[in-house]
XYZ file of C-alpha atoms in Angstrom:
557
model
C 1.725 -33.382 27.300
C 4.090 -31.140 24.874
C 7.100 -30.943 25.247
C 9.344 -27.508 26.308
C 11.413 -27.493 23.604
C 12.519 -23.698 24.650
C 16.105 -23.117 23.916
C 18.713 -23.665 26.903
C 19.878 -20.298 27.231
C 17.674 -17.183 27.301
C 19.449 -13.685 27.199
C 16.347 -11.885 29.746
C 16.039 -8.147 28.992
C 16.310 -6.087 32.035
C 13.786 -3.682 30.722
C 11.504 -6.818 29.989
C 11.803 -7.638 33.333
C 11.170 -4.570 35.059
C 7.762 -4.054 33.022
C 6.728 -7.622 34.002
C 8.605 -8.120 37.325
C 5.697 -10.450 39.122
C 6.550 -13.205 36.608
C 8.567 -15.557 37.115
C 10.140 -17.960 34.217
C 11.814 -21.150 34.149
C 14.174 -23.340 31.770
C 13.606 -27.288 32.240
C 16.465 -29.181 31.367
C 16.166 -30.967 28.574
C 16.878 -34.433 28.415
C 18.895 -36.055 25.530
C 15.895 -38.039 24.806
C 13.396 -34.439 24.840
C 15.886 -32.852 22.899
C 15.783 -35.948 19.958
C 11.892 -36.231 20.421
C 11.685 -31.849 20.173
C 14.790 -31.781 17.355
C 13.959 -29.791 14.282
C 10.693 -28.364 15.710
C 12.629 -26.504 18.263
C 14.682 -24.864 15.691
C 11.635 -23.646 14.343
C 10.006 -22.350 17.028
C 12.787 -20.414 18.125
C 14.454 -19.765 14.918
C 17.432 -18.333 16.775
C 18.806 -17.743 19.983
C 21.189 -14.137 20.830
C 24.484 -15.202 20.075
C 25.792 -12.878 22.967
C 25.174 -10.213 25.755
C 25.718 -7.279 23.940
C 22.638 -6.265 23.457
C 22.457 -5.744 19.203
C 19.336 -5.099 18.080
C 17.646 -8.242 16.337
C 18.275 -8.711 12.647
C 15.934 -8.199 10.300
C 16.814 -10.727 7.781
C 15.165 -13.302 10.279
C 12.036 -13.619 12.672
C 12.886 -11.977 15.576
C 13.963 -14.501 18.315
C 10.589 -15.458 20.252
C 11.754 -17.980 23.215
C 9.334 -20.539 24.637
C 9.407 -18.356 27.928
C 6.740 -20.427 30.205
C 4.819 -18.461 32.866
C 4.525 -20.985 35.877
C 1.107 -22.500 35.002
C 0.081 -20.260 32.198
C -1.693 -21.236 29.129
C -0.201 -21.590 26.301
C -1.998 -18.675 24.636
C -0.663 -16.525 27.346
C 3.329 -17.713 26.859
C 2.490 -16.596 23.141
C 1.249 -13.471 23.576
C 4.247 -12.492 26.350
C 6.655 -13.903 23.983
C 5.283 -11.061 21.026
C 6.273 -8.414 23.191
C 9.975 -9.970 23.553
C 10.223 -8.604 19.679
C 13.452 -6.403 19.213
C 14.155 -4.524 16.583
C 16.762 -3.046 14.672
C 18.747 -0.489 14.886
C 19.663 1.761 11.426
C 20.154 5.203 9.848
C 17.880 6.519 7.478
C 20.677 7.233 5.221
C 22.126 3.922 4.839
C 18.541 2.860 3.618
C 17.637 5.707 1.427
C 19.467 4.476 -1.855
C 18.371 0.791 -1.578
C 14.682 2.519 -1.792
C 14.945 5.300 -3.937
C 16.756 3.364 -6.928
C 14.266 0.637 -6.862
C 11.734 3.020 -6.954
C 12.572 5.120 -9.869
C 10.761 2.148 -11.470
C 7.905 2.638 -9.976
C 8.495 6.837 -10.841
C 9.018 5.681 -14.220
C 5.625 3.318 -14.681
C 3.638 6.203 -13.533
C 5.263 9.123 -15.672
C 4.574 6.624 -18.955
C 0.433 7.186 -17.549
C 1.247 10.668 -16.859
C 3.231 11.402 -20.373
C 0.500 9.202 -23.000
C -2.188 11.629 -21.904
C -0.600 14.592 -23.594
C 1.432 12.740 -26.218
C -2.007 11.101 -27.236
C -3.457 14.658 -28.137
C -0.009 15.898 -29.544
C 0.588 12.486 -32.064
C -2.820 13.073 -33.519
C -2.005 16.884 -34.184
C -1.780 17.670 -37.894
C 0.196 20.912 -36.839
C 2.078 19.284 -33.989
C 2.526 15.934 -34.557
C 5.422 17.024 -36.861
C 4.920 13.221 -38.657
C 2.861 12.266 -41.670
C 1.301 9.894 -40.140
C -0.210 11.470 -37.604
C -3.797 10.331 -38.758
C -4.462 7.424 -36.930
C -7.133 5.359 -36.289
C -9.156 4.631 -33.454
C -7.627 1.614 -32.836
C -3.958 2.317 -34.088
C -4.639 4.822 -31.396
C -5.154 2.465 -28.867
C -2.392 0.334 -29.730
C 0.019 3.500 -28.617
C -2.025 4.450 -25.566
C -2.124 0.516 -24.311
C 1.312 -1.235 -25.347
C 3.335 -0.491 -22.874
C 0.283 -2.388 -20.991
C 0.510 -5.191 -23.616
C 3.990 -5.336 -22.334
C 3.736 -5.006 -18.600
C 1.540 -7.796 -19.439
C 4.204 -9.763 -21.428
C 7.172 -8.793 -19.078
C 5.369 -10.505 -16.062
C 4.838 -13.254 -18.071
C 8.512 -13.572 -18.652
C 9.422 -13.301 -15.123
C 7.457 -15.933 -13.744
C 10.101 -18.636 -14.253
C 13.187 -16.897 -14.481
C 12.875 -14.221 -11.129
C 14.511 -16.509 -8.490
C 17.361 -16.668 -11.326
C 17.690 -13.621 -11.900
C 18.070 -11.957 -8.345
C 16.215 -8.603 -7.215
C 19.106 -6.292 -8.969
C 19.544 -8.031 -11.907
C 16.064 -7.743 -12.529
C 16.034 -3.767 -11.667
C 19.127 -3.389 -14.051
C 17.258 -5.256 -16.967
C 14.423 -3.174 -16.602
C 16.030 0.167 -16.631
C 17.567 -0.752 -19.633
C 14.342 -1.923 -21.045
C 13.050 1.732 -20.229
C 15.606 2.961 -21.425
C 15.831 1.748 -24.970
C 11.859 1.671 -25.439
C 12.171 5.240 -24.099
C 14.865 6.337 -26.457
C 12.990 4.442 -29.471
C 9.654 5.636 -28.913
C 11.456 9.518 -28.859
C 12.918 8.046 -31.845
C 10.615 6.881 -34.069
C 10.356 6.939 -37.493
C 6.950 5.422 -38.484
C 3.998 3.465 -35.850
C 5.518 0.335 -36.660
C 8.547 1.224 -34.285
C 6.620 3.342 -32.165
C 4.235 0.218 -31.423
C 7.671 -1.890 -30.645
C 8.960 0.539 -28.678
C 6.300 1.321 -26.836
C 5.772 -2.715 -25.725
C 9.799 -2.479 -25.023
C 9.416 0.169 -22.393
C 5.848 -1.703 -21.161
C 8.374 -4.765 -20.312
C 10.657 -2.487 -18.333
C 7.137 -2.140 -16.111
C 6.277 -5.651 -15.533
C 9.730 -6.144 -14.517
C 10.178 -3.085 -12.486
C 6.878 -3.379 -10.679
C 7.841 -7.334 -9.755
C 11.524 -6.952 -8.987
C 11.173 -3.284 -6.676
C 8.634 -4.179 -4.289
C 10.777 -7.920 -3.952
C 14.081 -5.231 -3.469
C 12.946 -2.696 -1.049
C 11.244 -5.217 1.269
C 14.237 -7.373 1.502
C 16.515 -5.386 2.257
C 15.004 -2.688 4.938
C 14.416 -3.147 8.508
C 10.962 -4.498 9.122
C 9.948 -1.513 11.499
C 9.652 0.561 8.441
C 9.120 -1.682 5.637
C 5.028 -0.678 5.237
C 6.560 3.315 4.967
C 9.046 2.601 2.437
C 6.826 0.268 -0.153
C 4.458 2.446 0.370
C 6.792 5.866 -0.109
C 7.151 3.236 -4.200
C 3.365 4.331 -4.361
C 4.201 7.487 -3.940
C 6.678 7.729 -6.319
C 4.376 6.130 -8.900
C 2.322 9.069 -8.197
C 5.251 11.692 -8.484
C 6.023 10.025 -11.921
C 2.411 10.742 -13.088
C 2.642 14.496 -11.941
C 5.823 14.441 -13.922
C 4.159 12.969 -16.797
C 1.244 15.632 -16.899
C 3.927 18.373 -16.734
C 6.072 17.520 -19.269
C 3.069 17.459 -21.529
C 1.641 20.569 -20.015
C 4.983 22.735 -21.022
C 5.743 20.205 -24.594
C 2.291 20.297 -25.524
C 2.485 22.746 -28.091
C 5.956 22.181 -29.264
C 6.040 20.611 -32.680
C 7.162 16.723 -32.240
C 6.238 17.230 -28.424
C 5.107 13.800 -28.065
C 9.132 12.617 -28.821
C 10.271 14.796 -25.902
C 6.921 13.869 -23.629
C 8.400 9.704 -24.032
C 12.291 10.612 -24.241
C 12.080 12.128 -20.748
C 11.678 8.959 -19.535
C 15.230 7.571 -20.817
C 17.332 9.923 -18.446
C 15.602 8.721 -15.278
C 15.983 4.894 -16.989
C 19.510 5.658 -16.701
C 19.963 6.734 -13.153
C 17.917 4.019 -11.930
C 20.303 1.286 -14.056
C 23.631 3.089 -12.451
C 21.874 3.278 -9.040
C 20.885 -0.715 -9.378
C 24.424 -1.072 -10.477
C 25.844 0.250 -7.452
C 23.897 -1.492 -4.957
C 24.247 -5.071 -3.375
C 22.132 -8.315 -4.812
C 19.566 -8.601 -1.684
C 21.232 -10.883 0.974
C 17.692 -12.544 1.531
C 18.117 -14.012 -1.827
C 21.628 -14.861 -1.726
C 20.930 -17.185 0.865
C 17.922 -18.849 -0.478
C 20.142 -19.506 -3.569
C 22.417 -21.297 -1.141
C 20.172 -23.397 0.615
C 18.757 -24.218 -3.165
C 22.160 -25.912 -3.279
C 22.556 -23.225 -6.264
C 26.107 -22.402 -5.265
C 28.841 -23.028 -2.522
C 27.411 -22.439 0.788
C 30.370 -20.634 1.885
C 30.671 -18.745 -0.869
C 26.967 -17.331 -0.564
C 26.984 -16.319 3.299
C 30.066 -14.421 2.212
C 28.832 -12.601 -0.007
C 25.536 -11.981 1.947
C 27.548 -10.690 4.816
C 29.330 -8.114 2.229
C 25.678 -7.470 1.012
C 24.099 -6.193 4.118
C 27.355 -4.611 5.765
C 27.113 -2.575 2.413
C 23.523 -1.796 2.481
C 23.824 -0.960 6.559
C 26.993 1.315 5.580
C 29.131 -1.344 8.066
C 33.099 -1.548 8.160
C 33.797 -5.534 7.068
C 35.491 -6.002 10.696
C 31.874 -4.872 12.082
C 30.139 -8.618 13.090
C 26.748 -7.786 13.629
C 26.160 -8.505 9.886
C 27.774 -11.387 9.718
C 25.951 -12.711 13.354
C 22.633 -11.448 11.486
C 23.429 -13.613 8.437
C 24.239 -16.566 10.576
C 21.081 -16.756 12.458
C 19.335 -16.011 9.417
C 20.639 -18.794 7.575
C 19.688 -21.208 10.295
C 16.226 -19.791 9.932
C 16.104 -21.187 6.324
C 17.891 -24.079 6.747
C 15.272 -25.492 9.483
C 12.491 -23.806 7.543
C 12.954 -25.481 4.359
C 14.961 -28.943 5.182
C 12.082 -30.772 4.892
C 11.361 -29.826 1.282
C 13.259 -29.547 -1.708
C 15.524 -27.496 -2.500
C 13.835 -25.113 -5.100
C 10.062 -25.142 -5.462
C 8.222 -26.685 -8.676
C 6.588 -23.972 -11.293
C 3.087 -24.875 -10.041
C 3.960 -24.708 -6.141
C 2.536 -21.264 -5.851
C -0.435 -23.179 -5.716
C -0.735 -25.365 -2.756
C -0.147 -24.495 0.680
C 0.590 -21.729 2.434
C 2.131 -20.004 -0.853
C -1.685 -20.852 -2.379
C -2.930 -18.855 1.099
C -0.374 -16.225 0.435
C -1.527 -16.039 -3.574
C -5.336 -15.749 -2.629
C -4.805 -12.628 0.155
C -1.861 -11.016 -2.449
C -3.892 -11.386 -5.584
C -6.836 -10.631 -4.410
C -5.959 -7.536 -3.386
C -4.513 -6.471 -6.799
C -7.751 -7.871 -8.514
C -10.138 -5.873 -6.565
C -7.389 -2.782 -6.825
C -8.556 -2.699 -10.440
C -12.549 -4.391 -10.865
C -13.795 -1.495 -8.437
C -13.188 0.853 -11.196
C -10.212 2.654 -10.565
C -9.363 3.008 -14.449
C -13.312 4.365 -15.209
C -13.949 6.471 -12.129
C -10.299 9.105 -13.379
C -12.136 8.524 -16.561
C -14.994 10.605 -15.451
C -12.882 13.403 -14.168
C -13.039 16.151 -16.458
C -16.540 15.853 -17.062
C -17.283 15.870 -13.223
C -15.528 18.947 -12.337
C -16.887 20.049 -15.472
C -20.574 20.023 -14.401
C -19.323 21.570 -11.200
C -18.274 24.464 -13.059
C -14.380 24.680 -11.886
C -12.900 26.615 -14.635
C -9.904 24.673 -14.543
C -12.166 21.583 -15.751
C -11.690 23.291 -19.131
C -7.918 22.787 -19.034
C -7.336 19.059 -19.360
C -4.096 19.470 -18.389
C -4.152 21.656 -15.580
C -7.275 19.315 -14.684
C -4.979 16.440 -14.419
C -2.322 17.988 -12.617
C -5.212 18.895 -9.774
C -6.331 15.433 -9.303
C -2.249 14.098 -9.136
C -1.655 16.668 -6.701
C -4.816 15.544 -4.544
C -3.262 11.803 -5.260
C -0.409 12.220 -4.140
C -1.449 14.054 -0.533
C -3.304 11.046 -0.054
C -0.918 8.519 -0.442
C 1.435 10.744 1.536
C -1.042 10.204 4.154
C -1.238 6.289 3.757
C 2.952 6.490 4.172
C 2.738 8.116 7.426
C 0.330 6.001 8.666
C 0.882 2.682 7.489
C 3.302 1.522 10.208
C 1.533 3.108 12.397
C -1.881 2.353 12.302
C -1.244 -1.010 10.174
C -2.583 -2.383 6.774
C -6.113 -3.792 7.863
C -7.208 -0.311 9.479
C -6.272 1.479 6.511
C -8.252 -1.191 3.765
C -11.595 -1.093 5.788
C -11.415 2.546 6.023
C -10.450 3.094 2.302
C -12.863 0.207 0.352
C -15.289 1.039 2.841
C -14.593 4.636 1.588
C -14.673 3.787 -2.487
C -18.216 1.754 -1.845
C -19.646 5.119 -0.601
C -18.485 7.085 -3.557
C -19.097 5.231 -5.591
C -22.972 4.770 -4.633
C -22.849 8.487 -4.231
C -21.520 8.911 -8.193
C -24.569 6.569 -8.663
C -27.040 8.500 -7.241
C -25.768 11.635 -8.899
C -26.335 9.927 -12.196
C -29.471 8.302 -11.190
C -31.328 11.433 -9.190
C -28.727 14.175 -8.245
C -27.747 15.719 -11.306
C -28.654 19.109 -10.340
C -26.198 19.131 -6.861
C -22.652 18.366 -9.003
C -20.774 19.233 -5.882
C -22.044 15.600 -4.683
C -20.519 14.321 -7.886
C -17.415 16.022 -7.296
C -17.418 15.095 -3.402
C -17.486 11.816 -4.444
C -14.758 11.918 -7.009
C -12.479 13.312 -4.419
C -13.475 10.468 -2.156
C -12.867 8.364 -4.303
C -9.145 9.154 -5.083
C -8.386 10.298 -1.642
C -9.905 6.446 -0.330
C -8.076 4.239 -2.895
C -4.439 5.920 -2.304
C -4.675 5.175 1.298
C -5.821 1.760 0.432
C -5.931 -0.242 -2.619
C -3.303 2.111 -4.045
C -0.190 1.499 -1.826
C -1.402 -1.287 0.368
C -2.063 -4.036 -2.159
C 1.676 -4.161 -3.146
C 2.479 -3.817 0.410
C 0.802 -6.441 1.010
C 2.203 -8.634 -2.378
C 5.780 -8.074 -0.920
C 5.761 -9.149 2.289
C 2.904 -11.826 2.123
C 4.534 -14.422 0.326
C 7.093 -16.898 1.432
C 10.298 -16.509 0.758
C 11.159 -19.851 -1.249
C 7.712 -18.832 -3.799
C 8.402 -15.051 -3.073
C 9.790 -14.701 -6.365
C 7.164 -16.479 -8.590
C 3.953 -15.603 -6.420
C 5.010 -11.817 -6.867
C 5.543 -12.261 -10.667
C 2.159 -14.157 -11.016
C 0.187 -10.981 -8.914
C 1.802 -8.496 -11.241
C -0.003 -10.395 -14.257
C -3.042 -10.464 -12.245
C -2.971 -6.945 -11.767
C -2.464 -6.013 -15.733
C -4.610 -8.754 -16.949
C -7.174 -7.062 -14.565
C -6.455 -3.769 -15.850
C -6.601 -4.757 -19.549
C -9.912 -6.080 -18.362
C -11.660 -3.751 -16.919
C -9.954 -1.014 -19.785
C -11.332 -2.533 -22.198
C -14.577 -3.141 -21.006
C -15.283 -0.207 -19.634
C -16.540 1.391 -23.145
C -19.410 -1.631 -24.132
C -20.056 -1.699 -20.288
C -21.533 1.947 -20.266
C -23.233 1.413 -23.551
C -25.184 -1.357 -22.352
C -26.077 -0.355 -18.738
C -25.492 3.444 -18.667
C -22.929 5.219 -16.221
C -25.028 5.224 -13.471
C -25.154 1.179 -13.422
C -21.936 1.019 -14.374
C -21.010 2.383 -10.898
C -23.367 0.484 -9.511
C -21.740 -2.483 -10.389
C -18.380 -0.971 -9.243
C -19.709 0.032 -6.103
C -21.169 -3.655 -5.416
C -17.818 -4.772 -6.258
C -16.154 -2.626 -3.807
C -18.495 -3.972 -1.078
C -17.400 -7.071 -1.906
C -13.962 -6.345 -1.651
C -14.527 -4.640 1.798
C -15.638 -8.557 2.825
C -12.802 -10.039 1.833
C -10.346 -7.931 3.256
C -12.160 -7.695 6.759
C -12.288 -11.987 6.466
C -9.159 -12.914 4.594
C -6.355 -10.016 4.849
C -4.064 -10.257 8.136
C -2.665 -7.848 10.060
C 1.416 -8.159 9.190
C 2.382 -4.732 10.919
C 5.930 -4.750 12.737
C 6.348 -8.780 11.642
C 9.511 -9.228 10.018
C 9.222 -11.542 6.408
C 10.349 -14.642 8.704
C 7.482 -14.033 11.375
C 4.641 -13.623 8.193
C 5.750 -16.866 7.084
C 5.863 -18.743 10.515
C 2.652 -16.929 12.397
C 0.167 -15.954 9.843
C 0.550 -18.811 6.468
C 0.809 -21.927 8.572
């Protein structure tokens, strides 16, 4: 028989008890010997206990308190499920977590204006009359080189960041990258010949990798739990605001002579912000605490400086002690979570375990965000709405500014609903979504070329269905998923899935359709996406409303 290794006092909520006022609960003294026999395991199962009758609202740098409340002669199955609904949750301001989002997510602003900006500055470079260089006749490959480095070094950066992240910290790693953005930005405005232009342009692609690894870590982190789905998301968003900025900026520089310099140079403004913004801010207090436990520091030193963290992030006097209760409980939380284990994780850990259960739901959503053809389905676009005879088809431009617009009312839609319905809803409805349009593209190919509004019905479906999925929800999904002693490393190593991924399917997009034809091409994507649609219906949880603590405990072990 198990033993009730609940802890000896529970703080009852008098609303709790008025919804469930026909059961009745009870606290078995515990016996020296019970409590050496139950030791560390309690810990763990409670994590922590309310520290006093005030009533604050549960931290969320922990797993909200879940007592082993016993219903006389319930199951054990029943005690859990009473004990979710004893989840509390924070109290906050939307103002005193507005700048710990919106600086981190300049990054992701900044990733998507560089796709936004290459479209026109590709067409501008390679103008004999507006290039305003004498080199402006480049090869199909130099071409490429221009159009893809800062890819090569997205793909570098999260290379880089693999071993040195838990180093590093969260902020650090945001200030590095603006910088990075901002000299490749500056440099690529600046340059002189395609030598530089090539450097430059892998300078600001490591900026991305480390942006797109170190703001997702930031933002979930630091905000409240209840509203961490809206605000990664809201990153998406932003990604998608940076390409609309991108495609304007070319739009009104496109026929400026040298257009291309100010298309890029835009960027280096907005690098800047970002660095002062990062600057400003607190290191997360999540990883100041893991750093202590690592044994990386003094222990006193780092719950200091984690209590200054969050008061500062929660806009908190210093004499205020809910942080500093918060950062107690939380600590006791790691301590009994990783006391067992060593103090900092080997290079290859991401692979066993629950961090290897954590890798296979994280990067397998960023895999399948890119092999269902999100990178050849925009592709086919223009010629699409072409067919369909919208006049504004003939604009590329203007064309591209429709479909970012239509982008980003979707993933407004996926930010409104994310904490509300959860992530799994949203992923069957959206793959299942991008396998129908993309058999529909098919058939247009194959038998429907004379109805184009099918092809463009599908095109729309397409776009609309991946940025309330795949678009925001896979690095959702990447930031809270992993636990936090890997966090760090498993997010680094799903960033380089995701470019290696895109590089892949980029890349082979062009002898793909030569040897099958478009409409197997889709074909293939669309039997992809139904495989995709399997695994996230078998292998992708539900983490709505659980705090980082709570993924790690309930849904890894």
């Amino acid at each position: 028989m198990a033993l009730n290794c609940a802890p000896p006092v529970l703080n009852l909520n008098l609303k709790l008890w008025n919804k469930h006022p026909q059961t009745h609960f009870f606290v078995a003294k515990r016996s020296s010997k019970a409590t050496a026999i139950c030791g560390r395991n309690a810990l763990r199962r409670s994590r922590s206990i309310l520290a006093s009758d005030d009533g604050f609202k549960m931290p969320f740098l922990r797993s909200a308190a879940k007592p082993n409340l016993m219903k006389v002669g319930a199951s054990s199955d029943e005690a859990e499920s009473f004990s979710s609904e004893t989840t509390e949750q924070e109290d906050f301001s939307w103002s005193s977590v507005f700048l710990p989002f919106v600086f981190p997510a300049l990054g992701g602003l900044l990733f998507g204006y560089d796709i936004g900006a290459t479209s026109g500055a590709a067409i501008s470079l390679q103008s004999p009359e507006l290039s305003g260089t004498n080199w402006f006749n480049l090869s199909a490959v130099q071409l490429g080189l221009v159009v893809s480095g800062s890819l090569y070094g997205a793909l570098f950066g999260s290379i880089i960041v693999y071993p040195v992240a838990d180093f590093l910290g969260r902020r650090r790693e945001l200030i590095i990258a603006s910088l990075l953005y901002l000299s490749g930005g500056l440099l690529t405005a600046c340059s002189p010949g395609l030598g530089v232009l090539l450097i430059a342009r892998c300078l600001y692609g490591l900026g991305i990798g480390m942006a797109m690894h170190g703001a997702p870590l930031y933002i979930a982190e630091t905000c409240p739990s209840q509203i961490r789905g809206t605000l990664i998301s809201l990153k998406e968003l932003f990604i998608v605001l940076g390409i609309l900025l991108g495609y304007f900026v070319g739009s009104f520089e496109i026929s400026a002579v040298g257009g291309w310099r100010y298309m890029y140079g835009v960027s280096a403004p907005i690098a800047l912000v970002m660095g002062l913004g990062m600057w400003s801010l607190p290191p997360s207090p999540r990883w100041l605490l893991l750093r202590a436990v690592q044994g990386k520091g003094p222990l006193q030193e780092y719950k200091e400086k984690a209590i200054l963290a969050l008061s500062k992030l929660r806009g908190r006097s210093t004499d205020d002690k809910t942080s500093e209760k918060q950062i107690e409980e939380t600590l006791v939380s790691l301590k009994t979570t990783y006391a067992d284990q060593d103090s900092e994780g080997s290079f290859f850990e991401i692979f066993q375990g629950s961090s290897l259960k954590a890798f296979i739901i994280g990067g397998g959503l960023v895999l399948f965000q890119q092999i269902t053809g999100q990178p050849s389905v925009l592709y086919y676009a223009g010629p699409i709405l072409q067919s369909a005879g919208f006049s504004a088809a003939a604009d590329a431009a203007k064309l591209s500014v429709v479909v970012g617009v239509f982008k980003l009312l979707m993933t407004g839609v996926a930010v409104l609903k994310v904490d509300d319905l959860g992530r799994r809803p949203l992923l069957i409805g959206g793959v299942g979504g991008l396998a129908i349009s993309l058999l529909l593209l098919t058939a247009y190919f194959k038998f429907l070329g004379g109805y184009p509004l099918v092809a463009v019905a599908a095109l729309l479906l397409y776009v609309g269905c991946y940025q309330i999925s795949f678009g925001p929800i896979s690095w959702l999904m990447v930031s809270e998923i992993f636990p936090l002693r890997t966090r760090g490393k498993g997010i680094s190593l799903a960033v380089l899935t995701n470019f290696g991924s895109n590089a892949l399917v980029t890349f082979a997009f062009s002898p793909l359709k030569e040897l099958l034809g478009a409409e197997n091409l889709f074909l293939l994507f669309g039997a992809i996406a139904i495989l995709a649609l399997v695994f996230v219906v078998v292998y992708v949880p539900e983490t709505k409303g659980l705090s980082l603590e709570e993924i790690e405990s309930q849904i890894l072990k």
